[in-house]
XYZ file of C-alpha atoms in Angstrom:
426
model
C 82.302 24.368 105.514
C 83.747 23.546 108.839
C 84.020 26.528 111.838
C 85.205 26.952 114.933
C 84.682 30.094 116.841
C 87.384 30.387 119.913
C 86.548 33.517 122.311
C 87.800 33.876 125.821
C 84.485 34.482 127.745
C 85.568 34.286 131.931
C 86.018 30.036 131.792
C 82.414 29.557 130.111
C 82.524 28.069 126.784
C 79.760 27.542 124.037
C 80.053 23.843 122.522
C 77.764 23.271 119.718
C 73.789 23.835 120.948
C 75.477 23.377 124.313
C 77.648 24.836 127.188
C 80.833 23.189 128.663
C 83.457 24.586 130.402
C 86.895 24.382 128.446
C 90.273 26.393 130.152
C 88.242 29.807 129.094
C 87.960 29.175 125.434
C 84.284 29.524 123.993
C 83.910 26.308 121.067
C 81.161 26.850 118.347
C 80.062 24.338 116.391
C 78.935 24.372 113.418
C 77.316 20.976 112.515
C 77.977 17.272 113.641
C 82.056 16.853 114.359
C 83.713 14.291 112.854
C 87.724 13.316 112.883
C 89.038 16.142 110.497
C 90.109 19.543 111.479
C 88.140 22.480 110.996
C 88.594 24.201 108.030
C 88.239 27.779 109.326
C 88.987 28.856 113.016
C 87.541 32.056 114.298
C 89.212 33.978 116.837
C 88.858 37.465 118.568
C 91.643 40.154 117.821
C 94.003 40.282 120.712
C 93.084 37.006 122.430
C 95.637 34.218 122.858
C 96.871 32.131 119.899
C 94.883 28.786 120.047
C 96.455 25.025 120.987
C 96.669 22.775 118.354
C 93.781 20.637 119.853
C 92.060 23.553 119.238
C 91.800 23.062 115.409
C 90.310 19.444 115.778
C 86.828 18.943 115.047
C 87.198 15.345 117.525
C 89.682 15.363 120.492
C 92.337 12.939 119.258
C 94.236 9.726 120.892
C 97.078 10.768 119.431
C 99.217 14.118 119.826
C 98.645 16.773 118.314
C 101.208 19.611 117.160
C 101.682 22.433 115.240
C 103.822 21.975 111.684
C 103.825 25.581 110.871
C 105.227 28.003 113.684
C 102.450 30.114 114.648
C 104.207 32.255 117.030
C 105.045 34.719 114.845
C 101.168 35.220 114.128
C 100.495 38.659 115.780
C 96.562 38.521 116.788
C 96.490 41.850 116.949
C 96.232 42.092 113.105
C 92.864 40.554 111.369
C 93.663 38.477 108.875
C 93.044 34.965 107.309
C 96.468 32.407 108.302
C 97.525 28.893 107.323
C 97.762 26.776 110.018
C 100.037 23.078 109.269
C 99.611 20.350 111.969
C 99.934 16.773 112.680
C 98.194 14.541 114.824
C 99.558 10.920 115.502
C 100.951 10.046 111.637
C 98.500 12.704 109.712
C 99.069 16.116 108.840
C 96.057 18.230 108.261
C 95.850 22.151 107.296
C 93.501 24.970 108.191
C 93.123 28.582 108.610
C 93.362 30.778 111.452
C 90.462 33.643 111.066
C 91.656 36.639 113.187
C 88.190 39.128 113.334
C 87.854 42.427 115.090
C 84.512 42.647 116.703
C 84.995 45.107 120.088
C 84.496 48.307 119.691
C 87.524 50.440 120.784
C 87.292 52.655 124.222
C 88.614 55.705 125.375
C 88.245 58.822 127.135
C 88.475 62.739 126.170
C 89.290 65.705 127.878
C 88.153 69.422 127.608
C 90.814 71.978 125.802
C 91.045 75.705 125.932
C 92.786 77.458 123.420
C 93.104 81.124 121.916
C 90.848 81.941 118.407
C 93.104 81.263 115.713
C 95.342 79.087 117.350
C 94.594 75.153 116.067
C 94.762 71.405 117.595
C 94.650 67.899 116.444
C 92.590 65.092 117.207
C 94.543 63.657 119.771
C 95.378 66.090 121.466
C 91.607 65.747 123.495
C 92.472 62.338 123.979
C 93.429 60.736 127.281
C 93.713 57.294 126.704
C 92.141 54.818 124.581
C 92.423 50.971 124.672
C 91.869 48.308 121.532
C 93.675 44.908 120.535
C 94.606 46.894 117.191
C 96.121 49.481 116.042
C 93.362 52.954 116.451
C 92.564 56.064 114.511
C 91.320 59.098 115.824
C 89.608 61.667 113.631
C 87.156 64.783 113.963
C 83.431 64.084 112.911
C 81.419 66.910 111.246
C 84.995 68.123 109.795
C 86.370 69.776 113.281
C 85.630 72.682 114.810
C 85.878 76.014 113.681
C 89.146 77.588 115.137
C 88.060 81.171 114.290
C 84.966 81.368 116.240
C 85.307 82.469 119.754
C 83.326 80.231 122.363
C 82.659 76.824 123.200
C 82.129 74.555 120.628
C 81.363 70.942 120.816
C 83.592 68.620 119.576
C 82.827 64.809 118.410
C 86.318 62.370 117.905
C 85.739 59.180 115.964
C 87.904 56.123 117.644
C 88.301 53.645 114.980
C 90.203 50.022 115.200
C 91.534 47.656 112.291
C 88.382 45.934 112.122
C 86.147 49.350 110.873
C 84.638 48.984 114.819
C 83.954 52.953 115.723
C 83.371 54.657 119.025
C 82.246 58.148 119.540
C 83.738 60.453 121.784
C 82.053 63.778 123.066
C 84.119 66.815 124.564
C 84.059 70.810 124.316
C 86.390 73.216 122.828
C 87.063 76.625 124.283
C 87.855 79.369 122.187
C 89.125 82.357 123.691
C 89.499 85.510 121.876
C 93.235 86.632 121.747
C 93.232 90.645 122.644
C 96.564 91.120 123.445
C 98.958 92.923 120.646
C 102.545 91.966 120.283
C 105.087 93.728 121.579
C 108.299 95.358 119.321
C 111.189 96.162 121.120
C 114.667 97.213 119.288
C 112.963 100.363 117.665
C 115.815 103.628 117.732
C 116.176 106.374 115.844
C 119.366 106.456 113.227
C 121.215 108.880 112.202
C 122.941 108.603 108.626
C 124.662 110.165 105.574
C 123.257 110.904 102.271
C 123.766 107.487 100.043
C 123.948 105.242 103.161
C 122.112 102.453 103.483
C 119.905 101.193 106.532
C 119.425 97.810 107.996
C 115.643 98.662 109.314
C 114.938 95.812 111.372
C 118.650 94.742 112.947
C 118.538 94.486 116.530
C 114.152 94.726 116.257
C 112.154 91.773 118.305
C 108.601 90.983 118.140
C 107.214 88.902 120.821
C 103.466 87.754 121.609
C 101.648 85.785 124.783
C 100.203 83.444 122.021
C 102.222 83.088 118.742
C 105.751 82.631 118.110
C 105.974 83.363 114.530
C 104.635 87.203 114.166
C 104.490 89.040 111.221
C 106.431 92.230 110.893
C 106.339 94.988 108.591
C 108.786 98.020 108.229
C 107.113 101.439 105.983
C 110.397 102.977 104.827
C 108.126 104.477 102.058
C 108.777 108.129 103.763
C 112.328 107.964 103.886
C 115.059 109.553 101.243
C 118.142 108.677 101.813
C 119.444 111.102 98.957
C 118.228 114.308 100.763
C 119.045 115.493 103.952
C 116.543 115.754 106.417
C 114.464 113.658 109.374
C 111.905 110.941 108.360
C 109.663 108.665 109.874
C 109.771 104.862 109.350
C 106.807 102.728 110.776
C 107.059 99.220 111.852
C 103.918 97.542 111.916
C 103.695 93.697 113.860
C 100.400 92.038 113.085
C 99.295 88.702 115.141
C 97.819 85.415 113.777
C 94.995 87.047 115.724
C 94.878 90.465 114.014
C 96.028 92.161 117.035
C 98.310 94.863 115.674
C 101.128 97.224 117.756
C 103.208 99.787 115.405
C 106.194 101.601 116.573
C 108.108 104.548 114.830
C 111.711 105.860 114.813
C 113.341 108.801 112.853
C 115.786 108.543 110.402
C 118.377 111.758 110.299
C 119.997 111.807 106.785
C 122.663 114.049 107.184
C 124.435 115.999 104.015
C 128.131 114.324 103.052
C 130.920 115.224 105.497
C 131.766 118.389 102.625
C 128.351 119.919 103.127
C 128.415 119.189 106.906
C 129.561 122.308 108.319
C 126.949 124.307 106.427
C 124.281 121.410 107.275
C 125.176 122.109 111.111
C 124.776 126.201 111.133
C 121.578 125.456 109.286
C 120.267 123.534 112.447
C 122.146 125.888 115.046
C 120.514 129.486 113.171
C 117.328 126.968 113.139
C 117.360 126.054 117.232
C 118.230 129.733 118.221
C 115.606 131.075 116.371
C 112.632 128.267 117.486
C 114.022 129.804 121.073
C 112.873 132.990 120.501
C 109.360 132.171 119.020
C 108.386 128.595 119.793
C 106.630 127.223 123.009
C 106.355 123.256 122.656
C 103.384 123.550 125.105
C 101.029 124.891 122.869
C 99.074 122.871 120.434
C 100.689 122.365 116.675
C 98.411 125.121 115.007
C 99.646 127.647 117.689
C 103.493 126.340 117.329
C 103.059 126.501 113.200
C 101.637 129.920 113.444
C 104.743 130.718 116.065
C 107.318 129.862 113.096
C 105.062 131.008 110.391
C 105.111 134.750 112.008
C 108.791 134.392 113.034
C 109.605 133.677 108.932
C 107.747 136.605 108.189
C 108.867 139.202 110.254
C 112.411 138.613 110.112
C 112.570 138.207 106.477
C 112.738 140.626 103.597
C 111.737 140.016 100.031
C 114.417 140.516 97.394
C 113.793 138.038 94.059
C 117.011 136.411 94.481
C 117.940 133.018 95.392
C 120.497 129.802 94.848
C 117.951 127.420 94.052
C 120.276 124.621 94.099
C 121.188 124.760 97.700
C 119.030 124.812 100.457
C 121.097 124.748 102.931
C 122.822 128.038 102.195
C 119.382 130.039 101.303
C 118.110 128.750 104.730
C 121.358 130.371 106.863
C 121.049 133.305 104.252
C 117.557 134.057 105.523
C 118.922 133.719 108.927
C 121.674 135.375 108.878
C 120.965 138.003 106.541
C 117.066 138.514 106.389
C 116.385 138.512 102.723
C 115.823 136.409 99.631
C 112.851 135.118 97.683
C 110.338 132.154 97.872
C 113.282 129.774 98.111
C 114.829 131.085 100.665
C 111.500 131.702 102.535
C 110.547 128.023 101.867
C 114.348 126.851 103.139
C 113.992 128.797 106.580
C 110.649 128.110 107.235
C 110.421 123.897 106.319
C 114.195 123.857 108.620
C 112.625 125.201 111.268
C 109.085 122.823 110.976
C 111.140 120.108 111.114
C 113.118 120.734 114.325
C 110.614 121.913 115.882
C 109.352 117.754 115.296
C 106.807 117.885 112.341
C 106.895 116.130 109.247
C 107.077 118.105 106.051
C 106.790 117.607 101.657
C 108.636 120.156 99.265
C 106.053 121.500 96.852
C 106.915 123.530 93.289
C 104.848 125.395 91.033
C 104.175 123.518 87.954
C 103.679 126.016 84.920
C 104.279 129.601 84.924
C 107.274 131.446 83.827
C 109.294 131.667 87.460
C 109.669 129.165 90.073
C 107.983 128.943 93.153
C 108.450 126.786 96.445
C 106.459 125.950 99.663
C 105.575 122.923 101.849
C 102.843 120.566 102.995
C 103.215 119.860 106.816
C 101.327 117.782 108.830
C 99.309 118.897 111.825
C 97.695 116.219 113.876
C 97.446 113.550 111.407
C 96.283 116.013 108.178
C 98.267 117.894 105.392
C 97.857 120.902 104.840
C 99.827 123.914 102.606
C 102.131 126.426 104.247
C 103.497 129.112 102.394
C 105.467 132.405 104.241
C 106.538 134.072 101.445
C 105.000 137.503 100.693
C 103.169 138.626 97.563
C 102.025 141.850 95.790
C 98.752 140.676 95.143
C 95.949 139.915 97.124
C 98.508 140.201 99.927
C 95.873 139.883 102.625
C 95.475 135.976 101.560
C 97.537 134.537 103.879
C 98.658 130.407 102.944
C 99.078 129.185 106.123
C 97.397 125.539 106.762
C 95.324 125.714 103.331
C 93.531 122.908 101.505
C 93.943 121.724 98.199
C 90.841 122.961 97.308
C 91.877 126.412 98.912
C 95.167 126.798 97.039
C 93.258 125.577 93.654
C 90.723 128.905 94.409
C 93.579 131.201 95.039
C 95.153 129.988 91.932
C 92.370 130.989 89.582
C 92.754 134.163 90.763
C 95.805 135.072 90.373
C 98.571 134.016 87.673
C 98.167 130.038 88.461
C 100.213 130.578 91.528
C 99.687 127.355 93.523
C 99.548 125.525 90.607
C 101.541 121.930 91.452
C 101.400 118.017 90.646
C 99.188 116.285 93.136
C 100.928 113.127 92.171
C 102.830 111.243 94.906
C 101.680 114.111 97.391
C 99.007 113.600 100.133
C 95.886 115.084 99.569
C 94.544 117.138 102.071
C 91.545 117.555 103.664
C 88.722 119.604 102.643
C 89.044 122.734 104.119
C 92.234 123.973 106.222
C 93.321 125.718 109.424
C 93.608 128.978 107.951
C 91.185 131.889 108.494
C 89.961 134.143 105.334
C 90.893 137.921 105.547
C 86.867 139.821 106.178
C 84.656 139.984 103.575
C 87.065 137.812 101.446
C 85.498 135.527 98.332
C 87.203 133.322 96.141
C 86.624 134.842 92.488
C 86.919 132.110 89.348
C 87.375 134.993 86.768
């Protein structure tokens, strides 16, 4: 089989076991010539198509051209072509062998990014330079985005022709600290049976990721019952950085209850003047209101227990009613005086009974002003589950209540036990 190897090589040219100098193109030979064409023709990716003299094993008198147009034969793409040409009155054929050989170059650079965010190959490259076409990929399967620090990084250059080269950089991870910022969060005020569009005019922005997750916790919000609640709105990073924000939503009673709804909250504001100090810390503000309830109420065993509303300006206004209307002036004024509070009911037993769970710096706990005959010294202000569970063995079953969908509190409360006091379980 016949070969001829072309390969520009700065003007010096291999001929045979020999050198020669031909116009820059390197001539191997691979055994005696003779005065046919050479059945293959080797040449380098990317160097310039040959001259038709080229594919002769024997210069010829005659001239020599191409049959076939070979222009259209890109040399940047390996491959095996068929080459027509005549010289003087023959025609002869043979086949252009395109071969990649060089290895592909390039250069790298170093990159700095945040821990979670994420890159591609080519975005550490700088430049690169091959006849073909190249493909960059990680070795070692990339570097680990997660991991703050630097990490070394190794590309893999790779032309047509399977030819690799190796690039070496560094990756710097930097740990993203900074939480996102909400902006857009304002308290609403509504009616009972309205709805709320939580996160209308709410933003979340972040120094590092334009896509942040945000959450709203409407889970403490009834939009059936008058009163304030709290919504949460939690915005997360890719990260984990986290920022929550918090508004309060005032469900107000239909325009038919509203006049009633409003004394409520004026009897409820002139009577936090007289007793409550916002200074003080929330134990010493509950136990403000708690006293107030007490002392300016009157116990009678009557009640409306289907409005609230009315029982609370009763107990205002007129100083008497029973646990209801306790419960209805004391939970009004908790909650304008700014803490969060849960109705509680007696579960069992042959009469109702109603108090609240408020929360004091972060913690439930059970508040109860109304007055009883028995063991009258036991006062249930800021109790504990566990507390109210005690109490209720002794007497009757009285704080007996559902613990489902209510917050458990902790251990022991805020209260303090009247001297000499011990829980009996008989």
């Amino acid at each position: 089989m016949k070969k001829k190897t072309l390969k520009k090589w700065k003007g010096i040219v291999g001929i045979g076991f020999g050198l020669a100098v031909a116009a820059g193109l390197g001539v191997l030979y691979w055994k005696i010539p003779d005065n046919r064409p050479w059945q293959y023709v080797i040449l380098e990716a990317g160097a310039p198509l040959p001259q038709p003299e080229d594919f002769l094993i024997k210069q010829a008198k005659a001239e020599t051209s191409f049959v076939s147009d070979i222009s259209s034969i890109d040399t940047k793409v390996p491959g095996d072509y068929t080459v027509e040409l005549a010289s003087g009155r023959f025609q002869y054929s043979s086949v252009l062998q395109i071969r990649d050989t060089v290895s592909p170059l390039g250069g790298v650079k170093e990159l700095t990014l945040s821990v979670g965010e994420t890159c591609v190959p080519t975005d550490f490259l700088e430049w690169a330079w091959d006849a073909t076409d190249l493909t960059l990929t990680y070795a070692y399967g990339g570097p680990d985005f997660n991991q703050a620090g630097d990490q070394p990084v190794t590309l893999v250059l790779t032309d047509v022709g399977g030819q690799e080269t190796r690039l070496n950089t560094v990756l710097h991870l930097i740990a993203d600290t900074t939480p996102p910022v909400i902006t857009g969060v304002q308290d609403q005020t509504v009616y009972v049976g309205d709805t709320i569009s939580y996160k209308h005019g709410v933003t979340v922005t972040d120094d590092k990721d334009t896509d942040v997750e945000l959450v709203v916790d409407n889970s403490g919000v009834d939009l059936e019952t008058p009163g304030t609640y709290t919504v949460v709105y939690l915005a997360t990073d890719a990260a984990g950085n986290q920022t929550t924000a918090t508004a309060e939503i005032r469900v107000l009673p239909k325009d038919t209850d509203m006049a009633s709804y409003e004394k409520k909250i004026e009897l409820a504001d002139e009577a936090l003047a007289e007793c409550w100090d916002s200074t003080d810390s929330e134990v010493e503000q509950l136990r403000s209101i708690y006293n107030y309830v007490r002392e300016n109420m009157s116990y009678t065993g009557d009640s409306d227990k289907n409005d609230e509303t009315g029982e609370a300006i009763r107990g205002f206004t007129e100083g008497v009613g029973d646990c209801f209307t306790y419960f209805a002036m004391l939970k009004v004024m908790m909650e304008e005086a700014g803490f969060e509070t849960l109705d509680v009911q007696r579960v069992g037993g042959s009469t109702h009974h109603f108090w609240s769970l408020v929360q004091v710096e972060g913690e439930w706990y059970h508040i109860d002003a109304c007055p009883r005959s028995h063991y009258s010294e036991w006062l249930c202000f800021l109790r504990s589950d566990s507390e109210v569970e005690a109490f209720s063995k002794m007497w009757k079953k009285y704080y007996n209540f559902d613990h489902e969908d209510l917050p458990a509190t902790p251990e022991h409360g805020l209260g303090t036990d009247p001297a000499g006091w011990e829980y009996d379980d008989d």
